[in-house]
Coordinates of C-alpha atoms in Angstrom, one line a residue:
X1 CA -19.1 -87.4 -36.1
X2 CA -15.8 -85.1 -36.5
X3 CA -13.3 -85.8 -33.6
X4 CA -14.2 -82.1 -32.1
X5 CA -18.3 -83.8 -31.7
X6 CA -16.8 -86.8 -30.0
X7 CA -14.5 -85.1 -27.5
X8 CA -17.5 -83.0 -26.7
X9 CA -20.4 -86.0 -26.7
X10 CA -17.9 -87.4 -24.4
X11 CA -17.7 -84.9 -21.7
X12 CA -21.2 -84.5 -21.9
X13 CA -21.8 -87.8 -21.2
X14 CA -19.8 -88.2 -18.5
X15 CA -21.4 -84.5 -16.6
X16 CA -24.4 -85.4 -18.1
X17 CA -27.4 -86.9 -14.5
X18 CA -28.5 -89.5 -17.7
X19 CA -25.7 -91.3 -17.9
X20 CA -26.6 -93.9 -15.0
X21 CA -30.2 -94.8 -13.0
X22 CA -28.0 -94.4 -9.8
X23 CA -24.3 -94.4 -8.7
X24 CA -23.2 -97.9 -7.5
X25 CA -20.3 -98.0 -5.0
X26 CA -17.1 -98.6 -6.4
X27 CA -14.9 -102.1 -5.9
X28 CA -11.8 -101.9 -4.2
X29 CA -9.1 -102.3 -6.4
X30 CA -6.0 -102.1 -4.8
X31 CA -3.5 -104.1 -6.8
X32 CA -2.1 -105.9 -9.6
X33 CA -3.3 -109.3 -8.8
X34 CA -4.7 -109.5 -5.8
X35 CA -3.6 -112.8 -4.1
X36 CA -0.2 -113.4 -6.0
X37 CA 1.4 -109.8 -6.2
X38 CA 0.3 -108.7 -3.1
X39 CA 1.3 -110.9 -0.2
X40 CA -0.4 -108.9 2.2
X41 CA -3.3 -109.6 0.5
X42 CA -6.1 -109.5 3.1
X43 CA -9.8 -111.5 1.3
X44 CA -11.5 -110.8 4.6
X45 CA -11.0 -107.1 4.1
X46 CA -12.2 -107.4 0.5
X47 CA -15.2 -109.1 1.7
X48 CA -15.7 -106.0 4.1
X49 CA -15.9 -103.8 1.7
X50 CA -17.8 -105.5 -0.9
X51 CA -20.4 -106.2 2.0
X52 CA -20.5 -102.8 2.8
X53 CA -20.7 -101.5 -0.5
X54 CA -23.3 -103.3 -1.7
X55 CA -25.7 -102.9 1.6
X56 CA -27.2 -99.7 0.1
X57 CA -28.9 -101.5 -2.8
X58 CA -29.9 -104.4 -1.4
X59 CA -33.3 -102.8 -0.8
X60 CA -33.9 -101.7 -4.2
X61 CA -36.1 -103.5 -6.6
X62 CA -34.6 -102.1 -10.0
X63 CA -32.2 -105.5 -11.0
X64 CA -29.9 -102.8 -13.4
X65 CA -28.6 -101.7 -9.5
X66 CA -27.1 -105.1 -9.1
X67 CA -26.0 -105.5 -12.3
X68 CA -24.2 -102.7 -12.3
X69 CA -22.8 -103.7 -9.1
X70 CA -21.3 -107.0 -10.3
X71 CA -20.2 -105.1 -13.6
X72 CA -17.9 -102.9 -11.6
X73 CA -16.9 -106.1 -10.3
X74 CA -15.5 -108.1 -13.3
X75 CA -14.1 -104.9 -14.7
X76 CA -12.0 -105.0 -11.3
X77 CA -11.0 -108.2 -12.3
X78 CA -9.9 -107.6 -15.4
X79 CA -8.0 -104.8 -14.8
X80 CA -6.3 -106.1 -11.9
X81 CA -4.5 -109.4 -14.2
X82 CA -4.8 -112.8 -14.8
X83 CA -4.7 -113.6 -11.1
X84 CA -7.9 -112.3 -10.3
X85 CA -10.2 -115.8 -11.5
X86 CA -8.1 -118.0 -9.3
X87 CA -8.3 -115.1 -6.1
X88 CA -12.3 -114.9 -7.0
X89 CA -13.0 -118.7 -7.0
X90 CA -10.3 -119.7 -4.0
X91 CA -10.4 -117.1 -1.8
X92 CA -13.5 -114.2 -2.3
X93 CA -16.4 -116.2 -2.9
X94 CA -15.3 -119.0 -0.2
X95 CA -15.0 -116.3 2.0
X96 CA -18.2 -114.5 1.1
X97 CA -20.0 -118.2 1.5
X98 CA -18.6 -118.7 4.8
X99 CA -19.6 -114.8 5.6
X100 CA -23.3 -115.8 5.1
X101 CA -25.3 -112.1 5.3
X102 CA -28.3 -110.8 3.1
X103 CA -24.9 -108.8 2.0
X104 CA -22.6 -111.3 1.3
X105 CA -25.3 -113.3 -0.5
X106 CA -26.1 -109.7 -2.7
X107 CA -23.1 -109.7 -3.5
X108 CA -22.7 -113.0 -5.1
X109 CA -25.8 -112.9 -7.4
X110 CA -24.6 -109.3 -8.3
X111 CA -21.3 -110.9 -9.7
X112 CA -23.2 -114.0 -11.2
X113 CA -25.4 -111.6 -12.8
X114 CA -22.0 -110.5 -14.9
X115 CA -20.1 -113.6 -14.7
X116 CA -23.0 -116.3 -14.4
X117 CA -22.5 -119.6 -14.1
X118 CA -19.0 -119.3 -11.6
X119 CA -18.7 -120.4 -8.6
X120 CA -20.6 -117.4 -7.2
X121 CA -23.9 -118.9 -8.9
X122 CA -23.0 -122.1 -6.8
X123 CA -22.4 -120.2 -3.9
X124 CA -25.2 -117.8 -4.4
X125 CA -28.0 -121.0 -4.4
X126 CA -26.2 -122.5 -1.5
X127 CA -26.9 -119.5 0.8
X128 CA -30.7 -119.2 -0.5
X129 CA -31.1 -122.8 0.0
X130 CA -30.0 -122.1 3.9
X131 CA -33.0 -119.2 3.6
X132 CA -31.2 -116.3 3.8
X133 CA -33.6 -113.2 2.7
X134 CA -33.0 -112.0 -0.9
X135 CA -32.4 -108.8 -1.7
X136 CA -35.5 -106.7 -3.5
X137 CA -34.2 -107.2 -6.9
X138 CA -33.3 -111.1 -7.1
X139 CA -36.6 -112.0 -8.9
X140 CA -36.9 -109.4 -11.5
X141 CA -32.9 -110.2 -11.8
X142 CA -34.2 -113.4 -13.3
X143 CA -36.8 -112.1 -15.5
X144 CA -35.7 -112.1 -19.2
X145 CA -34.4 -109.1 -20.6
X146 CA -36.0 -108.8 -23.8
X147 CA -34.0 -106.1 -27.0
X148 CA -35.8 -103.0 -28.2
X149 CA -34.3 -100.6 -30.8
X150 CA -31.1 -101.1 -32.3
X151 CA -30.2 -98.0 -34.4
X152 CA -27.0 -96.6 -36.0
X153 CA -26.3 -92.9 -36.2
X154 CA -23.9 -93.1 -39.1
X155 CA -21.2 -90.2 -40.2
X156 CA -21.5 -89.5 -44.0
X157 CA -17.4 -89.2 -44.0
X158 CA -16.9 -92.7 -42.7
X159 CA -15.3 -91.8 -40.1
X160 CA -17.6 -92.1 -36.8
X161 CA -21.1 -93.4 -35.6
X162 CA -23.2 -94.3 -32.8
X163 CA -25.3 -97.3 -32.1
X164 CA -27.9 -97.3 -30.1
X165 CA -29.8 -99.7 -28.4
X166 CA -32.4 -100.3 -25.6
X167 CA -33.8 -103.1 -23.5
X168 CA -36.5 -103.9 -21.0
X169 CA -37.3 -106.5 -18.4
X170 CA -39.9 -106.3 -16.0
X171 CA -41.5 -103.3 -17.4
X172 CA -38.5 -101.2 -17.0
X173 CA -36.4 -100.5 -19.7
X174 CA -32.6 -98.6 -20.4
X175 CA -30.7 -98.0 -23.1
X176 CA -26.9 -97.7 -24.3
X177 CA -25.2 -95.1 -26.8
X178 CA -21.9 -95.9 -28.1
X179 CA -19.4 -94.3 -29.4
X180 CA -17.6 -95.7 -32.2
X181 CA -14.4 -94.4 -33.6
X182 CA -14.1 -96.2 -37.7
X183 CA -10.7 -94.5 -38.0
X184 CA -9.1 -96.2 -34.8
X185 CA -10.0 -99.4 -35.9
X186 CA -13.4 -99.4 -35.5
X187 CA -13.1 -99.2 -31.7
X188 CA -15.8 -98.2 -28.7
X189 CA -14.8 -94.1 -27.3
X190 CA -17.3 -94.3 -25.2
X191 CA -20.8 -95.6 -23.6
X192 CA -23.4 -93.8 -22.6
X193 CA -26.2 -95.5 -19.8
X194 CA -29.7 -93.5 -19.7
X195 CA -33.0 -94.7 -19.0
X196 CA -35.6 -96.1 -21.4
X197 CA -37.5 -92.8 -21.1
X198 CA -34.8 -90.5 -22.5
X199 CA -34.4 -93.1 -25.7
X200 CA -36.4 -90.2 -27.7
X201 CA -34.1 -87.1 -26.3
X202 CA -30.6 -88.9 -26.4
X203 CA -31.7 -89.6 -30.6
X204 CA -32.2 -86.0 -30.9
X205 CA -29.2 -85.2 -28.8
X206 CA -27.1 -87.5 -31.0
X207 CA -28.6 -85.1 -34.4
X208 CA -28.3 -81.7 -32.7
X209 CA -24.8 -82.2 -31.9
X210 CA -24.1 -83.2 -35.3
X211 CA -25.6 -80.8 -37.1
X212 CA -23.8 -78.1 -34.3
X213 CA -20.6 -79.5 -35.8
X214 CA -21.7 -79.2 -39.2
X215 CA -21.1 -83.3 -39.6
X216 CA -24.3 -85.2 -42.0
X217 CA -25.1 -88.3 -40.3
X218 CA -27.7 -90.8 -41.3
X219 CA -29.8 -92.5 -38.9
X220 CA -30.9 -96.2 -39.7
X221 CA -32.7 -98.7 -38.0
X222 CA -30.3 -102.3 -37.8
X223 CA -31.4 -105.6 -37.8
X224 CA -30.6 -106.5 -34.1
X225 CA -27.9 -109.4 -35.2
X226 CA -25.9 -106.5 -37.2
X227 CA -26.5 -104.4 -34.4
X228 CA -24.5 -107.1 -32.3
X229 CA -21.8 -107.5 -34.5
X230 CA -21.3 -104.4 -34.7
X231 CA -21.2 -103.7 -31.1
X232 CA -18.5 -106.5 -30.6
X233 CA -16.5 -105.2 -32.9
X234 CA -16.3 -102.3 -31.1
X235 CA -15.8 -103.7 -28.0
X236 CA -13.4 -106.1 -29.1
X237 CA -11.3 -103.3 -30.7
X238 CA -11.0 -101.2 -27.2
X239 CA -10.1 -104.1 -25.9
X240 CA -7.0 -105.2 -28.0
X241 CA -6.2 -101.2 -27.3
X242 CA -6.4 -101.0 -23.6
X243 CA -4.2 -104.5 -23.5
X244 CA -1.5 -102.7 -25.6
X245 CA -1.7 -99.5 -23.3
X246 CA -0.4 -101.5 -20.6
X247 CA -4.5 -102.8 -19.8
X248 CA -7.4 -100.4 -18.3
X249 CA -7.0 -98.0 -15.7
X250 CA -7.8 -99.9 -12.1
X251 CA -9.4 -96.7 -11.1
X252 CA -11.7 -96.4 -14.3
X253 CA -15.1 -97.5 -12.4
X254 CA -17.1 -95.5 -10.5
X255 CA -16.7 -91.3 -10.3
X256 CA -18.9 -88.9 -9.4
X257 CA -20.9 -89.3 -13.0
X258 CA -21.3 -93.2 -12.5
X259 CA -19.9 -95.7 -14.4
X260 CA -17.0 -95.6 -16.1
X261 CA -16.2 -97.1 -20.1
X262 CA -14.9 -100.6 -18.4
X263 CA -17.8 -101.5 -16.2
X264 CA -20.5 -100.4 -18.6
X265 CA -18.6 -102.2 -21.5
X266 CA -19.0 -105.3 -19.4
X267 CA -22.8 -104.9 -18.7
X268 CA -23.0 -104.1 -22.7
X269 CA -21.5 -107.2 -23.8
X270 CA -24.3 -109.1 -21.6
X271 CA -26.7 -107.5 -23.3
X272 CA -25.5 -108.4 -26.4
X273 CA -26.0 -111.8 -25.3
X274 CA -30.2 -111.9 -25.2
X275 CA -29.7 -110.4 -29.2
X276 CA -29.4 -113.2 -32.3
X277 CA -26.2 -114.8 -33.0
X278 CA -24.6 -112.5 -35.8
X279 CA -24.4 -114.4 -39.3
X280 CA -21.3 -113.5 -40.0
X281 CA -18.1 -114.4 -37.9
X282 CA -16.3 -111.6 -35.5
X283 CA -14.0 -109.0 -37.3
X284 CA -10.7 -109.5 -37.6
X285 CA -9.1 -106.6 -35.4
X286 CA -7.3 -103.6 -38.1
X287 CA -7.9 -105.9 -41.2
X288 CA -9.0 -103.1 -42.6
X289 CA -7.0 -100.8 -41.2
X290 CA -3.8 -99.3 -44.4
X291 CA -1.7 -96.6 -44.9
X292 CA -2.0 -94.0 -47.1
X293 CA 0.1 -93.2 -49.7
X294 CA 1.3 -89.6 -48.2
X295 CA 2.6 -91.6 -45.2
X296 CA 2.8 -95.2 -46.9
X297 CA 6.6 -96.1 -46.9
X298 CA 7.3 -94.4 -43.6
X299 CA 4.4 -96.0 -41.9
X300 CA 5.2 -99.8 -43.4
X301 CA 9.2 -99.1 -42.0
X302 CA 8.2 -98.2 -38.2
X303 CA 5.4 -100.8 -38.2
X304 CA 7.1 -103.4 -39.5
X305 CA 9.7 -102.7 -37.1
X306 CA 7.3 -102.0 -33.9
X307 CA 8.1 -103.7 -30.7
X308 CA 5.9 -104.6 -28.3
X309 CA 4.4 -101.4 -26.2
X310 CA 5.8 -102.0 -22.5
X311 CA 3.1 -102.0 -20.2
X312 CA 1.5 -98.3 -19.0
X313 CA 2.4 -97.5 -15.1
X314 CA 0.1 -98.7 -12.8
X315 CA -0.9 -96.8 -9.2
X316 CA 1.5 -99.6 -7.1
X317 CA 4.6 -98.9 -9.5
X318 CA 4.4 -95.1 -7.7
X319 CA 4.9 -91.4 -9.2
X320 CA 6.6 -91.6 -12.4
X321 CA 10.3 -89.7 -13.1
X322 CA 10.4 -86.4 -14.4
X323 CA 11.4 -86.7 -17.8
X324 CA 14.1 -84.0 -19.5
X325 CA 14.3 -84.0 -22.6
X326 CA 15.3 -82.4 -25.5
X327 CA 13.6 -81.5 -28.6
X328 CA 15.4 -80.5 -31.4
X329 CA 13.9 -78.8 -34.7
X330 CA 15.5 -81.2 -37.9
X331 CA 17.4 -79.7 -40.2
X332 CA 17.6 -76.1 -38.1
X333 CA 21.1 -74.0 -38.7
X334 CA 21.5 -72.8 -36.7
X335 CA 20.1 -75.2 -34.4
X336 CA 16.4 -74.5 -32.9
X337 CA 15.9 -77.0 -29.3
X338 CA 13.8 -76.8 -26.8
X339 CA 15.0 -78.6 -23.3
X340 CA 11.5 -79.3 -21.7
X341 CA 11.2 -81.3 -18.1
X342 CA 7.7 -83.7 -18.1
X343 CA 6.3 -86.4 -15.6
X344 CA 7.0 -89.9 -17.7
X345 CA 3.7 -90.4 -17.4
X346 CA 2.5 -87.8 -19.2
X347 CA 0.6 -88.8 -22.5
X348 CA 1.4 -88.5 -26.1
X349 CA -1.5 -86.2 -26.6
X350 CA -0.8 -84.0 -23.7
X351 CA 3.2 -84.2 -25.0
X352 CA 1.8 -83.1 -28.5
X353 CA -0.1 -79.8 -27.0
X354 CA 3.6 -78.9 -25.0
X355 CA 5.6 -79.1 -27.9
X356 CA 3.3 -76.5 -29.7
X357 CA 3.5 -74.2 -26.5
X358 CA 7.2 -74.8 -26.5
X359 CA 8.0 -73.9 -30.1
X360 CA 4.5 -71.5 -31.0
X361 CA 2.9 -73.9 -33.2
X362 CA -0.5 -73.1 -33.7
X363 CA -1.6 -76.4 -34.0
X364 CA -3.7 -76.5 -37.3
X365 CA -2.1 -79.5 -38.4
X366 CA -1.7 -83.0 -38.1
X367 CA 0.9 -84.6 -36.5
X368 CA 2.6 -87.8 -35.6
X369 CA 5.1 -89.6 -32.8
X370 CA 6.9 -92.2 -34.6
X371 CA 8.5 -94.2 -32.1
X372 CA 9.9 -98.0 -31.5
X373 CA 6.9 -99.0 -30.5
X374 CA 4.3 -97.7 -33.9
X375 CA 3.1 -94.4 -35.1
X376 CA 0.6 -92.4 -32.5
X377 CA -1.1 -89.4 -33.2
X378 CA -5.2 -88.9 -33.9
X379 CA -5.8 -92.3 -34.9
X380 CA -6.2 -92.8 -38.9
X381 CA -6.5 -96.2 -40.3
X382 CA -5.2 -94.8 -43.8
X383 CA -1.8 -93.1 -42.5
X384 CA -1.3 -96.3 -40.3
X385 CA -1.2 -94.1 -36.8
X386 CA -2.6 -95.2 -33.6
X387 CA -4.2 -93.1 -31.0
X388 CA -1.6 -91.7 -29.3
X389 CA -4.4 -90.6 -26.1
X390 CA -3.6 -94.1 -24.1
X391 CA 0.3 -93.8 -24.3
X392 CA 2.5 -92.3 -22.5
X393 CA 6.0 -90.9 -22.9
X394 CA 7.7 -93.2 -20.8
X395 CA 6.2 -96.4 -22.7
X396 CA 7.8 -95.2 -26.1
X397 CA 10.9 -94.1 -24.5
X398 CA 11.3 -96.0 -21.5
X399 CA 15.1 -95.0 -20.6
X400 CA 17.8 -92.6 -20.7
X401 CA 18.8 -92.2 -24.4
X402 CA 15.4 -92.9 -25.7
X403 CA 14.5 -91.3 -28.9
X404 CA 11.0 -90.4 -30.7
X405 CA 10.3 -88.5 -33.7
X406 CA 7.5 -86.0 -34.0
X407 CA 6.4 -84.5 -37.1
X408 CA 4.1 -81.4 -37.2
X409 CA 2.4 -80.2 -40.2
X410 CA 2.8 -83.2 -43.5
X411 CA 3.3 -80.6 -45.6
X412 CA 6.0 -78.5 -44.4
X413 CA 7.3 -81.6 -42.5
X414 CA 8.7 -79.9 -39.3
X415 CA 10.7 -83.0 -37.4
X416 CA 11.4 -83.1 -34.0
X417 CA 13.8 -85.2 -32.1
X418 CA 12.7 -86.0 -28.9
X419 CA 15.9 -87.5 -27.0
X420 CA 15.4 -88.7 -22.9
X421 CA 18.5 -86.8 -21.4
X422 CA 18.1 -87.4 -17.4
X423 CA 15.3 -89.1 -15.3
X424 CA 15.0 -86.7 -12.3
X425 CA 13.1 -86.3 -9.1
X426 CA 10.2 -85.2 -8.6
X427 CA 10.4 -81.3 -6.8
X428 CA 7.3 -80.5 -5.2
X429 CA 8.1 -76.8 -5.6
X430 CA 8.1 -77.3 -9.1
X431 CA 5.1 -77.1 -11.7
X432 CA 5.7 -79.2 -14.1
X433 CA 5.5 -79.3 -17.1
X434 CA 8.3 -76.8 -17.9
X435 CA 11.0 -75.2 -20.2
X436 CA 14.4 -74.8 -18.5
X437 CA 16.6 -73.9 -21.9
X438 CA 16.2 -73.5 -25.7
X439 CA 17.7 -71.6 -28.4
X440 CA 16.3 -69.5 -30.9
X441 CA 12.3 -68.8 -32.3
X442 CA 10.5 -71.7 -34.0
X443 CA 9.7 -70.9 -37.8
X444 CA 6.0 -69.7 -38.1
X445 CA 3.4 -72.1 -39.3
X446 CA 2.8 -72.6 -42.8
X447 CA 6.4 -71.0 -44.1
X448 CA 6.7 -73.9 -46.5
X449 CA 9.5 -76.3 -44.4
X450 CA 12.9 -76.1 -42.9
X451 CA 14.6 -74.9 -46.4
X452 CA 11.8 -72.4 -46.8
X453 CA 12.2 -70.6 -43.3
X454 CA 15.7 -70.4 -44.1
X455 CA 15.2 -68.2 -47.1
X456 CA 12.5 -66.8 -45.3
X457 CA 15.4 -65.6 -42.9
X458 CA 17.8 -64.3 -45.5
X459 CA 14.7 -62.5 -47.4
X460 CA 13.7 -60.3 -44.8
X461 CA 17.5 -59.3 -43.5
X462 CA 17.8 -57.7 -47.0
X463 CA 15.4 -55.0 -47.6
X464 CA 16.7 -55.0 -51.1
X465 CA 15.1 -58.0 -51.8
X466 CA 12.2 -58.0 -54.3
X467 CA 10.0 -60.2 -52.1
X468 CA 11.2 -58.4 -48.8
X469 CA 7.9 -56.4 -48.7
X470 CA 5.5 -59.4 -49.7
X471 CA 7.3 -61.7 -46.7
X472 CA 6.4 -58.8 -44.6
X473 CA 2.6 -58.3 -45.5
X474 CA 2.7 -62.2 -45.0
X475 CA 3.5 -62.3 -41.2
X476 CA 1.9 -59.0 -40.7
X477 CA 4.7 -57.3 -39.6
X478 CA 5.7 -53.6 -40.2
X479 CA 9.1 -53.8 -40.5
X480 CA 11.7 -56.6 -40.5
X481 CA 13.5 -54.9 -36.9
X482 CA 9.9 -57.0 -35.5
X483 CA 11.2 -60.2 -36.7
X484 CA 13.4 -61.8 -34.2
X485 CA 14.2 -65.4 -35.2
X486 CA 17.2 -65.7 -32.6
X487 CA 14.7 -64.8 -29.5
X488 CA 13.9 -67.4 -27.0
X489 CA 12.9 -67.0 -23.5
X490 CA 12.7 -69.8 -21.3
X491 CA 11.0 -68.6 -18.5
X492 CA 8.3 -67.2 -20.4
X493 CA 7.3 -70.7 -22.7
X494 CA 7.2 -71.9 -18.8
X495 CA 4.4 -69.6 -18.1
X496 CA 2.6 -70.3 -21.5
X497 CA 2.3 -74.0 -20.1
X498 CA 1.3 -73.4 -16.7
X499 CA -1.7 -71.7 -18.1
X500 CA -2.2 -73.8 -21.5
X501 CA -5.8 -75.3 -22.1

């Protein structure tokens, strides 16, 4: 599907009442690493609330509870860093053992379920063994889950698809829609969790959205070991993303929709485990993955060159610095800037939609941050660019001097230096982000480059000109007294971002 259908399957899917059977409290995830970084680290109070959050289920009979349970948990764990294992295995389960409740025990199968065969299994049979009631779901927990339809929804373009699959175990059944991204190497957007019912109305949902975006998709029925390979690929390629981002969002688990990507990507890749063995061995992550020859020689120069993308803040590090910075038009003269004050944190995406408010792009063209760190913009395997959504501007520019490129529009080539003036202080009277200086109007979209707007300047201060009248009917002006290229107001791109989007 185009990018515009993905964004829009995506919201859905996370508004949409399909997405899980039933919400499943969230896992407290409070640090880094929970018994080395934090040395007030309490397991007790853990155990608390894992007890407590777990205590609503433990009366249900549907198993995909409790899985999704323990799924929230191991995506706690692997967002919180390498610590977690050696916490889980010498501190929480101990502790959950030694706790020995119907909760305590619901807990443990819940993580075995996702991470079978730890020491949670051991603990888990220990407790039963002592004859400590099960919770409702433990025996259909252990029936076999057993695959169903594996499907791909492919884009004509080459650019996107969606596999579906569904499975059932003990006469229930669910099943999983992914979102798969071909031009940001290959990599899962999203997952979608809906009951074995709705597998009829989430195909036809995936085909009316397409043909609302006007994209020709082909639906084809996989052989379930190509459906596997396929869906590890995916997984495996949002994986290598989220560790260069700086790793997944602790928060990313449970919201008011359910599940999040990172808990139901952990439940997915057990699933993929009752399907055959692919015949083929695991793709290589962005082997395929080349610049194009518009882009080539740049791209191979900040590649080749590409550091290591420091790590993306995390909730302990605090509120990141306000960022002022200064963007400056290449080639301008005189010059056009723009002095522009954003949180640090703020990503490349969101920096992308405040430069076009800033300088009155319209936006109809692509664009790219070339920094120390690789090229981000809307991810495309052939130009070599990355998806700029997960970074942030203080990861490619993390101190004072700091410089980033950003070119708007590959035709007319409009370069921007970004350059990191001051960190400052948050204000809480201020709304950021905001515009505090600038000089002069940005050239309009589609005048042909830097070299062209200049001309385009000189043509319309001579009404002698032959083409003065033709550069007129161009910009739809009446006269040249409406063309102002040396206005710039401040205050007022301030108030076009406060009400952006």
């Amino acid at each position: 599907m185009s990018p515009v259908s993905r964004r829009r399957k995506n919201e859905k899917s996370r508004r949409s009442d399909q997405r899980i059977l039933r919400t499943v409290p969230a896992v407290p995830q409070e640090c880094d690493c929970p018994e080395c970084s934090d040395p007030d680290f309490d397991p007790q109070a853990v155990i608390d609330d894992l007890a407590a959050g777990i205590a609503g289920i433990l009366a249900v009979d549907d198993p995909l509870e409790a899985e999704l349970y323990g799924a929230n948990f191991v995506a706690a764990g692997e967002s919180a860093g390498e610590g977690f294992a050696e916490a889980l295995s010498e501190a929480i389960v101990p502790a959950l053992a030694q706790m020995s409740t119907p909760a305590s025990l619901g807990v443990l199968l819940a993580i075995d379920a996702m991470d079978g065969g730890g020491a949670a299994a051991v603990a888990g049979r220990r407790l039963l063994a002592r004859g400590l009631p099960a919770p409702a779901w433990m025996d259909a927990l252990s029936e076999p889950v057993k695959g169903g339809v594996c499907r791909r929804y492919r884009d004509r373009s080459g650019e996107a698809s969606m596999l579906l699959c569904s499975f059932e175990r003990s006469g229930r059944s669910h099943g999983f829609l992914i979102d798969v991204d071909h031009t940001d190497c290959d990599a899962a957007v999203d997952i979608m969790l809906f009951p074995g019912e709705a597998l009829d109305e989430v195909g036809g949902m995936v085909q009316t959205d397409a043909r609302r975006a006007g994209v020709r998709i082909d639906a084809e029925d996989l052989d379930p070991a190509e459906l596997r390979w396929q869906v590890e690929r995916a997984l495996d390629a949002r994986a290598v993303h989220d560790r260069e981002s700086g790793g997944p969002e602790p928060d990313d688990g449970f919201d008011e929709a359910g599940p999040g990507y990172h808990p139901l990507a952990v439940l997915l890749r057990t699933r993929m485990g009752v399907l055959p063995e692919p015949p083929r061995p695991p793709a290589e992550h962005g082997a395929a993955a080349r610049p194009g020859p518009m882009f080539a020689g740049r791209a191979r120069q900040v590649q080749a060159a590409a550091a290591t993308l420091p790590a993306k803040r995390k909730k302990s590090d605090g509120p990141a610095p306000i960022y002022q910075i200064k963007v400056g038009l290449r080639g301008a003269k005189p010059p056009i800037w723009r002095r522009l004050e954003v949180p640090g944190d703020t990503s490349l995406s969101e920096l992308h939609d405040i430069i076009q408010v800033a300088f009155g792009w319209d936006g109809s063209h692509l664009h790219v941050f070339e920094t120390p760190y690789g090229m981000f913009g809307v991810a495309d395997r052939e130009l070599g660019h990355r998806a700029e959504k997960p970074v942030t501007l203080e990861q490619v520019a993390p101190d004072v001097r700091g410089r980033v490129r950003y070119v708007y529009d590959f035709g007319d080539n409009w370069e921007h230096e970004i350059v990191v003036e001051k960190l400052l202080d948050r204000r809480a009277a201020v709304a950021y982000p905001r515009c505090t200086a600038g000089r002069r109007a940005a050239p309009p979209d589609d005048c042909g480059g830097i070299r062209a707007y200049a001309q385009l300047v000189d043509v319309l201060a001579d009404p002698a000109h032959p083409e003065h009248g033709e550069h007129l009917e161009w910009l739809g002006l009446a006269s040249a007294g409406e063309f102002e290229p040396a206005l710039f107001d401040a205050a007022e791109v301030s108030r076009a971002l406060t009400v952006r989007g």
